[in-house]
mmCIF file of C-alpha atoms in Angstrom:
data_model
loop_
_atom_site.group_PDB
_atom_site.id
_atom_site.type_symbol
_atom_site.label_atom_id
_atom_site.label_comp_id
_atom_site.label_asym_id
_atom_site.label_seq_id
_atom_site.Cartn_x
_atom_site.Cartn_y
_atom_site.Cartn_z
ATOM 1 C CA MET A 289 7.062 6.322 -9.911
ATOM 2 C CA ARG A 290 4.679 8.866 -11.318
ATOM 3 C CA LEU A 291 0.906 8.654 -11.141
ATOM 4 C CA GLN A 292 0.828 7.804 -14.835
ATOM 5 C CA ASP A 293 3.022 4.761 -14.140
ATOM 6 C CA TYR A 294 0.628 3.473 -11.478
ATOM 7 C CA LEU A 295 -2.340 3.924 -13.783
ATOM 8 C CA ARG A 296 -0.476 2.222 -16.620
ATOM 9 C CA ILE A 297 0.235 -0.833 -14.442
ATOM 10 C CA ILE A 298 -3.412 -1.063 -13.340
ATOM 11 C CA ARG A 299 -4.612 -0.799 -16.946
ATOM 12 C CA LYS A 300 -2.068 -3.375 -18.020
ATOM 13 C CA ARG A 301 -2.991 -5.846 -15.264
ATOM 14 C CA TRP A 302 -6.706 -5.022 -15.159
ATOM 15 C CA TRP A 303 -7.639 -8.691 -15.290
ATOM 16 C CA VAL A 304 -5.764 -9.328 -12.029
ATOM 17 C CA VAL A 305 -7.389 -6.328 -10.347
ATOM 18 C CA ALA A 306 -10.825 -7.596 -11.434
ATOM 19 C CA LEU A 307 -10.325 -11.330 -10.922
ATOM 20 C CA VAL A 308 -8.991 -11.328 -7.355
ATOM 21 C CA PRO A 309 -11.965 -9.365 -5.865
ATOM 22 C CA LEU A 310 -14.366 -11.629 -7.736
ATOM 23 C CA ILE A 311 -12.729 -14.762 -6.324
ATOM 24 C CA ALA A 312 -12.677 -13.247 -2.820
ATOM 25 C CA ALA A 313 -16.366 -12.280 -2.999
ATOM 26 C CA VAL A 314 -17.374 -15.759 -4.199
ATOM 27 C CA ALA A 315 -15.285 -17.347 -1.430
ATOM 28 C CA ALA A 316 -16.918 -15.100 1.200
ATOM 29 C CA TYR A 317 -20.378 -15.997 -0.119
ATOM 30 C CA ALA A 318 -19.573 -19.718 -0.065
ATOM 31 C CA PHE A 319 -18.160 -19.446 3.463
ATOM 32 C CA SER A 320 -21.289 -17.631 4.661
ATOM 33 C CA LYS A 321 -23.522 -20.340 3.243
ATOM 34 C CA THR A 322 -21.587 -23.059 5.078
ATOM 35 C CA GLN A 323 -22.236 -21.412 8.464
ATOM 36 C CA THR A 324 -25.200 -22.430 10.598
ATOM 37 C CA PRO A 325 -27.477 -19.388 10.850
ATOM 38 C CA LEU A 326 -28.315 -17.886 14.221
ATOM 39 C CA TYR A 327 -31.558 -15.934 14.662
ATOM 40 C CA ARG A 328 -31.781 -12.980 17.050
ATOM 41 C CA SER A 329 -34.628 -11.846 19.281
ATOM 42 C CA GLN A 330 -34.615 -8.863 21.586
ATOM 43 C CA ALA A 331 -36.521 -7.839 24.693
ATOM 44 C CA ARG A 332 -36.396 -4.359 26.232
ATOM 45 C CA TYR A 333 -37.338 -4.038 29.883
ATOM 46 C CA VAL A 334 -37.901 -0.642 31.486
ATOM 47 C CA VAL A 335 -36.747 -0.537 35.094
ATOM 48 C CA LEU A 336 -39.107 1.568 37.245
ATOM 49 C CA PHE A 337 -37.989 3.065 40.541
ATOM 50 C CA ASN A 338 -40.072 4.437 43.379
ATOM 51 C CA ARG A 339 -37.753 7.469 43.659
ATOM 52 C CA LEU A 340 -37.253 10.021 40.883
ATOM 53 C CA ASP A 341 -34.920 12.428 42.663
ATOM 54 C CA THR A 342 -31.158 12.649 42.219
ATOM 55 C CA GLY A 343 -30.577 9.919 44.741
ATOM 56 C CA GLY A 344 -32.927 7.677 42.804
ATOM 57 C CA ASN A 345 -31.001 8.266 39.573
ATOM 58 C CA ILE A 346 -27.742 7.287 41.243
ATOM 59 C CA PHE A 347 -29.466 4.237 42.636
ATOM 60 C CA ALA A 348 -30.732 3.360 39.143
ATOM 61 C CA GLY A 349 -27.260 3.548 37.609
ATOM 62 C CA GLN A 350 -25.843 1.222 40.237
ATOM 63 C CA ILE A 351 -28.661 -1.277 40.422
ATOM 64 C CA LEU A 352 -28.952 -2.115 36.707
ATOM 65 C CA SER A 353 -25.526 -3.743 36.546
ATOM 66 C CA ALA A 354 -26.210 -5.497 39.855
ATOM 67 C CA TYR A 355 -29.402 -7.039 38.465
ATOM 68 C CA ILE A 356 -27.604 -8.249 35.364
ATOM 69 C CA ASN A 357 -24.877 -9.860 37.454
ATOM 70 C CA LEU A 358 -27.569 -11.762 39.349
ATOM 71 C CA VAL A 359 -28.793 -13.346 36.094
ATOM 72 C CA TYR A 360 -25.826 -13.587 33.741
ATOM 73 C CA ARG A 361 -24.229 -16.551 35.467
ATOM 74 C CA PRO A 362 -23.850 -20.185 34.372
ATOM 75 C CA ASP A 363 -25.919 -21.536 37.267
ATOM 76 C CA ARG A 364 -28.799 -19.126 36.568
ATOM 77 C CA LEU A 365 -28.776 -19.786 32.840
ATOM 78 C CA GLN A 366 -28.730 -23.507 33.524
ATOM 79 C CA THR A 367 -32.249 -23.159 34.920
ATOM 80 C CA VAL A 368 -33.263 -21.481 31.637
ATOM 81 C CA ALA A 369 -31.751 -24.338 29.616
ATOM 82 C CA ASN A 370 -33.637 -26.858 31.770
ATOM 83 C CA GLU A 371 -36.898 -24.926 31.423
ATOM 84 C CA LEU A 372 -36.699 -24.754 27.620
ATOM 85 C CA GLN A 373 -35.140 -28.234 27.340
ATOM 86 C CA ILE A 374 -32.205 -26.808 25.407
ATOM 87 C CA ASP A 375 -29.277 -29.178 24.990
ATOM 88 C CA LYS A 376 -26.799 -26.615 26.302
ATOM 89 C CA THR A 377 -25.111 -26.047 29.620
ATOM 90 C CA GLY A 378 -25.439 -22.751 31.423
ATOM 91 C CA GLN A 379 -21.847 -21.914 30.520
ATOM 92 C CA GLN A 380 -22.513 -22.599 26.830
ATOM 93 C CA LEU A 381 -25.746 -20.601 26.934
ATOM 94 C CA MET A 382 -23.823 -17.497 27.969
ATOM 95 C CA GLU A 383 -22.473 -17.360 24.407
ATOM 96 C CA PHE A 384 -26.038 -17.033 23.073
ATOM 97 C CA VAL A 385 -27.392 -14.444 25.533
ATOM 98 C CA ARG A 386 -26.405 -10.818 26.200
ATOM 99 C CA LEU A 387 -27.794 -8.355 28.748
ATOM 100 C CA GLN A 388 -26.996 -4.719 28.107
ATOM 101 C CA PRO A 389 -27.816 -2.015 30.680
ATOM 102 C CA GLN A 390 -28.739 1.489 29.521
ATOM 103 C CA PRO A 391 -28.606 3.579 32.697
ATOM 104 C CA ASN A 392 -29.515 6.875 31.020
ATOM 105 C CA SER A 393 -32.909 5.510 29.998
ATOM 106 C CA SER A 394 -33.263 2.918 32.807
ATOM 107 C CA ILE A 395 -33.570 0.082 30.299
ATOM 108 C CA ILE A 396 -32.137 -3.419 30.230
ATOM 109 C CA VAL A 397 -31.876 -4.955 26.750
ATOM 110 C CA ILE A 398 -31.825 -8.742 26.463
ATOM 111 C CA GLU A 399 -30.594 -10.254 23.196
ATOM 112 C CA ALA A 400 -30.791 -13.963 22.519
ATOM 113 C CA ASP A 401 -29.400 -15.795 19.475
ATOM 114 C CA TYR A 402 -30.387 -19.344 18.636
ATOM 115 C CA TYR A 403 -30.846 -21.741 15.748
ATOM 116 C CA THR A 404 -34.552 -21.000 15.204
ATOM 117 C CA PRO A 405 -36.468 -17.713 15.518
ATOM 118 C CA GLU A 406 -38.983 -19.331 17.889
ATOM 119 C CA LEU A 407 -36.347 -20.595 20.310
ATOM 120 C CA SER A 408 -34.496 -17.279 20.247
ATOM 121 C CA GLN A 409 -37.716 -15.526 21.341
ATOM 122 C CA GLN A 410 -38.394 -18.131 24.017
ATOM 123 C CA LEU A 411 -34.833 -17.806 25.275
ATOM 124 C CA ALA A 412 -35.051 -14.005 25.560
ATOM 125 C CA ASP A 413 -38.410 -14.261 27.354
ATOM 126 C CA ALA A 414 -37.093 -16.922 29.761
ATOM 127 C CA VAL A 415 -34.101 -14.773 30.676
ATOM 128 C CA GLY A 416 -36.458 -11.835 31.188
ATOM 129 C CA ARG A 417 -38.634 -13.837 33.574
ATOM 130 C CA LEU A 418 -35.524 -14.902 35.471
ATOM 131 C CA LEU A 419 -34.426 -11.266 35.673
ATOM 132 C CA ASN A 420 -37.829 -10.209 36.985
ATOM 133 C CA ALA A 421 -37.703 -12.931 39.638
ATOM 134 C CA ARG A 422 -34.300 -11.659 40.791
ATOM 135 C CA VAL A 423 -35.673 -8.100 40.983
ATOM 136 C CA VAL A 424 -38.653 -9.223 43.075
ATOM 137 C CA GLU A 425 -36.367 -11.165 45.393
ATOM 138 C CA ALA A 426 -34.013 -8.179 45.727
ATOM 139 C CA ASN A 427 -36.962 -5.936 46.675
ATOM 140 C CA ARG A 428 -38.106 -8.403 49.304
ATOM 141 C CA ASN A 429 -34.651 -8.532 50.870
ATOM 142 C CA ASN A 430 -33.997 -4.786 50.573
ATOM 143 C CA ILE A 431 -34.348 -3.029 53.922
ATOM 144 C CA SER A 432 -34.194 0.486 52.449
ATOM 145 C CA GLN A 433 -37.026 2.403 50.841
ATOM 146 C CA ASP A 434 -35.528 2.062 47.322
ATOM 147 C CA ARG A 435 -37.571 -0.303 45.215
ATOM 148 C CA ALA A 436 -37.491 -1.262 41.516
ATOM 149 C CA SER A 437 -39.778 -3.143 39.168
ATOM 150 C CA LEU A 438 -39.684 -4.232 35.531
ATOM 151 C CA ASP A 439 -42.112 -3.153 32.845
ATOM 152 C CA MET A 440 -41.971 -6.375 30.822
ATOM 153 C CA ALA A 441 -42.865 -6.869 27.151
ATOM 154 C CA PRO A 442 -42.629 -9.990 24.949
ATOM 155 C CA ALA A 443 -39.406 -10.495 23.016
ATOM 156 C CA GLN A 444 -39.444 -9.575 19.351
ATOM 157 C CA TYR A 445 -37.623 -11.354 16.548
ATOM 158 C CA VAL A 446 -35.239 -8.870 14.893
ATOM 159 C CA GLY A 447 -33.488 -10.946 12.192
ATOM 160 C CA ILE A 448 -30.520 -13.141 11.399
ATOM 161 C CA ALA A 449 -27.554 -12.566 13.710
ATOM 162 C CA THR A 450 -25.031 -14.596 11.715
ATOM 163 C CA PRO A 451 -23.904 -14.991 9.046
ATOM 164 C CA LYS A 452 -24.089 -11.506 7.579
ATOM 165 C CA THR A 453 -23.789 -12.657 3.960
ATOM 166 C CA LYS A 454 -23.962 -9.225 2.316
ATOM 167 C CA ILE A 455 -21.414 -7.739 4.690
ATOM 168 C CA ASN A 456 -19.101 -10.729 4.248
ATOM 169 C CA VAL A 457 -19.310 -10.520 0.441
ATOM 170 C CA LEU A 458 -18.659 -6.770 0.471
ATOM 171 C CA ALA A 459 -15.729 -7.151 2.862
ATOM 172 C CA GLY A 460 -14.313 -9.973 0.751
ATOM 173 C CA ALA A 461 -14.597 -7.901 -2.422
ATOM 174 C CA LEU A 462 -12.866 -4.888 -0.846
ATOM 175 C CA LEU A 463 -10.088 -7.036 0.557
ATOM 176 C CA GLY A 464 -9.732 -8.769 -2.801
ATOM 177 C CA LEU A 465 -9.491 -5.390 -4.537
ATOM 178 C CA VAL A 466 -6.587 -4.375 -2.306
ATOM 179 C CA LEU A 467 -4.863 -7.723 -2.846
ATOM 180 C CA GLY A 468 -5.509 -7.523 -6.589
ATOM 181 C CA VAL A 469 -3.853 -4.120 -6.873
ATOM 182 C CA LEU A 470 -0.877 -5.297 -4.818
ATOM 183 C CA LEU A 471 -0.580 -8.436 -6.936
ATOM 184 C CA ALA A 472 -0.642 -6.359 -10.114
ATOM 185 C CA PHE A 473 2.327 -4.312 -8.909
ATOM 186 C CA VAL A 474 4.180 -7.440 -7.776
ATOM 187 C CA LEU A 475 3.720 -9.037 -11.205
ATOM 188 C CA GLU A 476 4.880 -5.844 -12.869
ATOM 189 C CA TYR A 477 7.959 -5.753 -10.642
ATOM 190 C CA LEU A 478 8.832 -9.358 -11.478
ATOM 191 C CA ASP A 479 8.251 -8.887 -15.214
ATOM 192 C CA ASP A 480 11.580 -7.810 -16.795
ATOM 193 C CA THR A 481 10.457 -8.295 -20.399
ATOM 194 C CA VAL A 482 11.363 -5.415 -22.729
ATOM 195 C CA ARG A 483 8.624 -4.937 -25.321
ATOM 196 C CA ASN A 484 9.057 -1.421 -26.675
ATOM 197 C CA ALA A 485 11.201 1.695 -26.619
ATOM 198 C CA ALA A 486 9.384 3.038 -23.558
ATOM 199 C CA ASP A 487 10.397 -0.082 -21.585
ATOM 200 C CA VAL A 488 14.017 0.423 -22.640
ATOM 201 C CA GLU A 489 14.051 4.014 -21.493
ATOM 202 C CA ARG A 490 12.330 3.105 -18.221
ATOM 203 C CA TYR A 491 14.676 0.227 -17.326
ATOM 204 C CA THR A 492 17.984 1.712 -18.547
ATOM 205 C CA GLY A 493 17.398 5.406 -17.976
ATOM 206 C CA LEU A 494 18.859 6.108 -21.460
ATOM 207 C CA PRO A 495 17.112 7.741 -24.416
ATOM 208 C CA THR A 496 16.198 5.660 -27.467
ATOM 209 C CA ILE A 497 17.838 6.992 -30.655
ATOM 210 C CA GLY A 498 16.533 4.427 -33.119
ATOM 211 C CA ALA A 499 15.079 0.987 -33.774
ATOM 212 C CA ILE A 500 16.718 -1.929 -35.572
ATOM 213 C CA PRO A 501 14.418 -4.066 -37.751
ATOM 214 C CA GLY A 502 13.997 -7.545 -36.312
ATOM 215 C CA GLY A 503 12.993 -9.094 -39.652
ATOM 216 C CA ALA A 504 9.653 -9.685 -41.287
ATOM 217 C CA THR A 505 7.279 -12.078 -39.592
ATOM 218 C CA GLY A 506 5.368 -13.113 -42.668
ATOM 219 C CA ALA A 507 3.812 -11.878 -45.861
ATOM 220 C CA GLY A 508 1.767 -8.766 -45.446
ATOM 221 C CA ARG A 509 3.037 -8.133 -41.889
ATOM 222 C CA ARG A 510 5.098 -5.233 -40.745
ATOM 223 C CA PRO A 511 8.585 -6.083 -39.429
ATOM 224 C CA ARG A 512 9.286 -5.821 -35.732
ATOM 225 C CA PHE A 513 11.899 -3.394 -34.507
ATOM 226 C CA ARG A 514 14.284 -3.727 -31.638
ATOM 227 C CA PRO A 515 15.003 -0.446 -29.871
ATOM 228 C CA ALA A 516 18.589 0.690 -29.653
ATOM 229 C CA THR A 517 19.652 2.884 -26.795
ATOM 230 C CA ALA A 518 22.212 5.640 -26.573
ATOM 231 C CA VAL A 519 25.168 4.287 -24.662
ATOM 232 C CA GLY A 520 27.594 7.088 -25.083
ATOM 233 C CA VAL A 521 28.148 10.622 -26.214
ATOM 234 C CA ILE A 522 28.755 11.514 -29.865
ATOM 235 C CA ALA A 523 31.727 13.861 -29.941
ATOM 236 C CA ALA A 524 31.704 16.861 -32.254
ATOM 237 C CA ALA A 525 34.105 16.773 -35.270
ATOM 238 C CA THR A 526 37.223 18.873 -34.655
ATOM 239 C CA HIS A 527 39.332 18.023 -37.706
ATOM 240 C CA SER A 528 39.219 19.935 -41.002
ATOM 241 C CA ARG A 529 39.263 18.434 -44.520
ATOM 242 C CA GLU A 530 42.887 19.387 -44.924
ATOM 243 C CA ASP A 531 43.828 17.307 -41.867
ATOM 244 C CA TYR A 532 42.382 14.213 -43.509
ATOM 245 C CA GLU A 533 44.117 14.905 -46.865
ATOM 246 C CA ARG A 534 47.435 14.901 -45.105
#
């Protein structure tokens, strides 16, 4: 098919191409509104080390993940759930909390999602206090000269974590657009109706040499014509007039 054929199909089935994305966008919006929103708060803790040489940097890269592993456990988060009186187990709370180390900047980012902005902030702060307690305990038990401490700051509310209504609607519309275009071509493929001479030439591969009137459709209306296709070759006349007189 040529590019003109693709454009012709899209123009012909424009209502399908427009309707499917609209339905998909409305469905994505409705789905987003049925979801229970989760609100996100974030706390950023700078990890300070008593050594700033190369050995201290290596120590920093190793210790950040170790600190997170001391906190991001069901038994540790269970103490947070008990402290905040959250009706969740420590295992369930792991789905609402994330700790992300950033070794290059010696930062640990704590993100907490929950059903209210206030509780999400309290949850992030509680996990931060638990992390600081683990750091203090690790320093007390550390027999080397390497020590670390946390520069703590209150958690800040950053916005709605889920649902992302605008993103969902946009994604639904784009997906619907793709499906709409595909559906338009499927409908065109299934439609074998011949409406004009161009359809005849396209389906049969033969040139149209004329149109046969289909009869008038009423007073004042032009008659419809049925296209007739060339189905053979017209041979040139080879006999003279004298041959016919014989």
